[in-house]
Amino acid sequence: MERTRRAYLAAAAGVGLGATAGCLGGGSSGANGCTIEDEPTVSELPAPTLGASDAGVTVMAFEDYACPHCATYSLEVFPQLRSEYVDPGVVSYEFHDFPIPVDEQWSWQAASAARGVQDEMDDATFFEYAHALFENQGDFSAGLITDLADDAGAPGCAIQADAVNETYRPVVEADRQRAIDRGAQGTPAVYVAGRAVSPTYDAIAGAIEAER
């Protein structure tokens, strides 16, 4: 998990501190009193997933945090799907990043922040944080990214650093390429059992029922 990675980096930095203290530069000042340190990127992280691992149907959703249609989907359609199909174990639901990008900054930085929450915490907390991001779409800022992470129980300053550094950009870019390879041309792009469907509850539910 990311927490382990951060602990490792902090320990490694501490080992060499005595010999190089005179040469170390401080991190940059961030929002909410956070200090933003440079950190290496993360290249691999599984797709955040909810539902039974042995569910008979997999639903994949590719989204951009700055896309208003994705906000509508995530706040209105996904909760219905979760209640009817994900929580009962009928469906395994995967979130994937697909920054168009609608916003050159926040399509990437919000995605990296959310993946940081996943890595620090767990998939359930990721979905909680993603929901909060979509609820606050249009008000993105470093401070908001941090406050929402704190509200979700994740370390806000660390998540702000993930956003600013785009720590998870390789993971996000890999997801984006998966969407392109599947022929997705916009967001949200939803696939049921590998087949593209309209991002409406009725269309997705119908596709799920056809696979049961």
Coordinates of C-alpha atoms in Angstrom, one line a residue:
M1 CA 0.0 0.0 0.0
E2 CA 1.0 3.6 -0.4
R3 CA 1.4 4.1 3.3
T4 CA 4.2 1.4 3.3
R5 CA 5.8 3.2 0.3
R6 CA 5.8 6.5 2.1
A7 CA 7.2 5.0 5.2
Y8 CA 10.0 3.4 3.2
L9 CA 10.8 6.7 1.5
A10 CA 10.8 8.5 4.9
A11 CA 13.1 5.9 6.4
A12 CA 15.5 6.1 3.4
A13 CA 15.6 9.8 3.6
G14 CA 16.4 9.6 7.3
V15 CA 19.3 7.2 6.8
G16 CA 21.2 9.7 4.8
L17 CA 20.2 12.8 6.7
G18 CA 23.2 13.2 8.8
A19 CA 25.7 13.1 5.9
T20 CA 23.7 15.3 3.5
A21 CA 21.7 17.7 5.8
G22 CA 23.6 20.7 4.4
C23 CA 22.6 19.8 0.8
L24 CA 18.9 19.0 1.2
G25 CA 16.3 21.4 0.0
G26 CA 12.9 21.8 1.7
G27 CA 9.6 20.9 0.1
S28 CA 7.4 23.5 -1.4
S29 CA 4.6 25.1 0.6
G30 CA 1.1 23.7 -0.2
A31 CA -2.4 24.5 0.8
N32 CA -3.7 23.9 4.3
G33 CA -0.2 24.3 5.8
C34 CA 1.0 21.2 4.0
T35 CA 4.6 20.8 2.8
I36 CA 4.7 19.2 -0.6
E37 CA 7.8 16.9 -1.1
D38 CA 8.8 15.5 -4.4
E39 CA 8.1 11.7 -4.6
P40 CA 8.6 9.0 -7.2
T41 CA 5.7 8.0 -9.4
V42 CA 3.7 4.8 -8.9
S43 CA 3.4 2.6 -12.1
E44 CA 1.0 -0.1 -11.0
L45 CA -2.2 -0.2 -8.9
P46 CA -5.2 -2.4 -9.4
A47 CA -8.5 -0.9 -10.5
P48 CA -10.6 0.1 -7.5
T49 CA -13.3 -2.6 -7.3
L50 CA -16.5 -3.1 -5.3
G51 CA -18.7 -6.3 -5.2
A52 CA -18.0 -10.0 -5.0
S53 CA -14.8 -11.1 -6.6
D54 CA -16.6 -14.1 -8.0
A55 CA -19.5 -12.2 -9.3
G56 CA -20.8 -13.5 -12.6
V57 CA -20.8 -10.1 -14.3
T58 CA -18.2 -7.3 -14.4
V59 CA -19.0 -3.7 -15.0
M60 CA -16.3 -1.3 -15.9
A61 CA -16.7 2.5 -15.9
F62 CA -14.2 4.9 -17.3
E63 CA -14.6 8.4 -16.0
D64 CA -13.0 11.9 -15.9
Y65 CA -13.4 13.8 -12.6
A66 CA -13.8 17.1 -14.5
C67 CA -16.6 15.7 -16.8
P68 CA -20.1 16.9 -15.8
H69 CA -21.7 13.9 -17.4
C70 CA -19.5 11.7 -15.2
A71 CA -20.7 13.6 -12.2
T72 CA -24.3 12.9 -13.1
Y73 CA -23.5 9.2 -13.7
S74 CA -21.5 8.8 -10.5
L75 CA -24.0 10.7 -8.3
E76 CA -27.3 9.4 -9.8
V77 CA -26.7 6.2 -11.7
F78 CA -24.0 4.4 -9.9
P79 CA -25.7 4.5 -6.4
Q80 CA -28.7 2.7 -8.0
L81 CA -26.4 0.1 -9.6
R82 CA -24.5 -0.3 -6.3
S83 CA -27.7 -0.9 -4.3
E84 CA -29.3 -3.3 -6.8
Y85 CA -26.4 -5.2 -8.2
V86 CA -23.0 -4.5 -6.5
D87 CA -23.8 -4.8 -2.8
P88 CA -25.9 -8.0 -3.3
G89 CA -22.9 -9.6 -5.1
V90 CA -24.4 -9.9 -8.5
V91 CA -21.8 -7.6 -10.1
S92 CA -18.1 -6.8 -9.7
Y93 CA -17.8 -3.1 -10.4
E94 CA -14.5 -1.5 -11.5
F95 CA -13.6 2.2 -11.7
H96 CA -11.2 3.2 -14.4
D97 CA -9.7 6.6 -15.1
F98 CA -10.2 8.2 -18.5
P99 CA -9.0 11.8 -18.4
I100 CA -10.1 13.2 -21.8
P101 CA -8.9 15.6 -20.3
V102 CA -11.9 17.9 -19.7
D103 CA -9.6 20.0 -17.5
E104 CA -5.8 20.0 -18.2
Q105 CA -5.1 20.2 -14.5
W106 CA -7.8 18.6 -12.5
S107 CA -8.7 15.7 -14.8
W108 CA -5.2 14.4 -13.9
Q109 CA -4.6 15.8 -10.4
A110 CA -8.0 14.6 -9.0
A111 CA -7.4 11.2 -10.5
S112 CA -4.0 11.0 -8.8
A113 CA -5.4 12.1 -5.5
A114 CA -8.2 9.5 -5.6
R115 CA -5.7 6.7 -6.5
G116 CA -3.6 8.0 -3.5
V117 CA -6.6 7.5 -1.3
Q118 CA -7.0 4.0 -2.7
D119 CA -3.4 3.2 -2.0
E120 CA -3.4 4.7 1.5
M121 CA -6.7 3.2 2.6
D122 CA -8.8 0.7 0.5
D123 CA -11.1 0.4 -2.4
A124 CA -14.2 1.3 -0.4
T125 CA -12.6 4.5 0.8
F126 CA -11.6 5.3 -2.8
F127 CA -15.2 5.1 -3.9
E128 CA -16.2 7.4 -1.0
Y129 CA -13.6 9.9 -1.9
A130 CA -14.5 9.7 -5.7
H131 CA -18.1 10.4 -4.8
A132 CA -17.0 13.5 -2.8
L133 CA -14.9 14.7 -5.7
F134 CA -17.8 14.5 -8.1
E135 CA -20.1 16.2 -5.6
N136 CA -17.7 19.1 -5.5
Q137 CA -16.9 19.2 -9.2
G138 CA -16.2 22.8 -10.3
D139 CA -14.7 23.8 -6.9
F140 CA -11.5 21.8 -7.2
S141 CA -8.5 23.2 -5.4
A142 CA -5.6 21.9 -3.5
G143 CA -7.3 22.7 -0.2
L144 CA -10.5 20.9 -1.3
I145 CA -8.5 17.8 -2.3
T146 CA -6.9 17.8 1.1
D147 CA -10.1 18.5 3.1
L148 CA -12.0 15.7 1.3
A149 CA -9.2 13.3 2.0
D150 CA -9.1 14.1 5.7
D151 CA -12.9 13.7 5.8
A152 CA -12.5 10.2 4.3
G153 CA -9.9 9.3 6.9
A154 CA -6.9 9.5 4.6
P155 CA -3.9 11.7 5.2
G156 CA -4.8 15.0 3.5
C157 CA -1.4 16.4 3.0
A158 CA -0.1 13.2 1.5
I159 CA -3.0 13.1 -0.9
Q160 CA -2.4 16.7 -1.8
A161 CA 1.2 15.8 -2.6
D162 CA -0.1 12.9 -4.8
A163 CA -2.3 15.4 -6.7
V164 CA 0.4 18.1 -7.1
N165 CA 3.1 15.6 -8.1
E166 CA 0.7 13.5 -10.2
T167 CA 2.2 10.5 -8.4
Y168 CA -0.2 8.1 -10.0
R169 CA 0.0 9.5 -13.5
P170 CA 1.4 6.3 -15.0
V171 CA -1.5 4.3 -13.5
V172 CA -4.0 6.9 -14.8
E173 CA -2.4 7.0 -18.3
A174 CA -2.5 3.2 -18.5
D175 CA -6.3 3.3 -17.7
R176 CA -6.7 6.0 -20.3
Q177 CA -5.0 3.8 -22.9
R178 CA -7.3 0.9 -22.0
A179 CA -10.3 3.1 -22.7
I180 CA -8.9 4.2 -26.1
D181 CA -8.0 0.6 -27.0
R182 CA -11.7 -0.3 -26.3
G183 CA -12.8 2.4 -28.6
A184 CA -14.1 4.8 -26.0
Q185 CA -14.5 8.3 -27.4
G186 CA -16.0 10.1 -24.4
T187 CA -16.9 9.8 -20.7
P188 CA -18.5 8.1 -18.9
A189 CA -17.8 5.0 -20.9
V190 CA -19.4 1.9 -19.4
Y191 CA -18.9 -1.8 -20.3
V192 CA -20.9 -4.7 -19.1
A193 CA -19.2 -8.1 -19.6
G194 CA -16.9 -6.3 -22.0
R195 CA -19.6 -4.8 -24.2
A196 CA -20.2 -1.0 -24.4
V197 CA -23.5 0.2 -23.1
S198 CA -25.2 3.6 -22.7
P199 CA -24.3 5.1 -19.2
T200 CA -27.9 5.0 -18.0
Y201 CA -29.3 2.9 -15.3
D202 CA -31.9 1.1 -17.6
A203 CA -29.3 0.3 -20.2
I204 CA -26.7 -1.0 -17.7
A205 CA -29.3 -2.9 -15.7
G206 CA -30.7 -4.5 -18.9
A207 CA -27.2 -5.6 -20.0
I208 CA -26.5 -7.1 -16.5
E209 CA -29.8 -9.0 -16.6
A210 CA -29.0 -10.3 -20.0
E211 CA -25.8 -11.8 -18.6
R212 CA -27.3 -13.5 -15.5

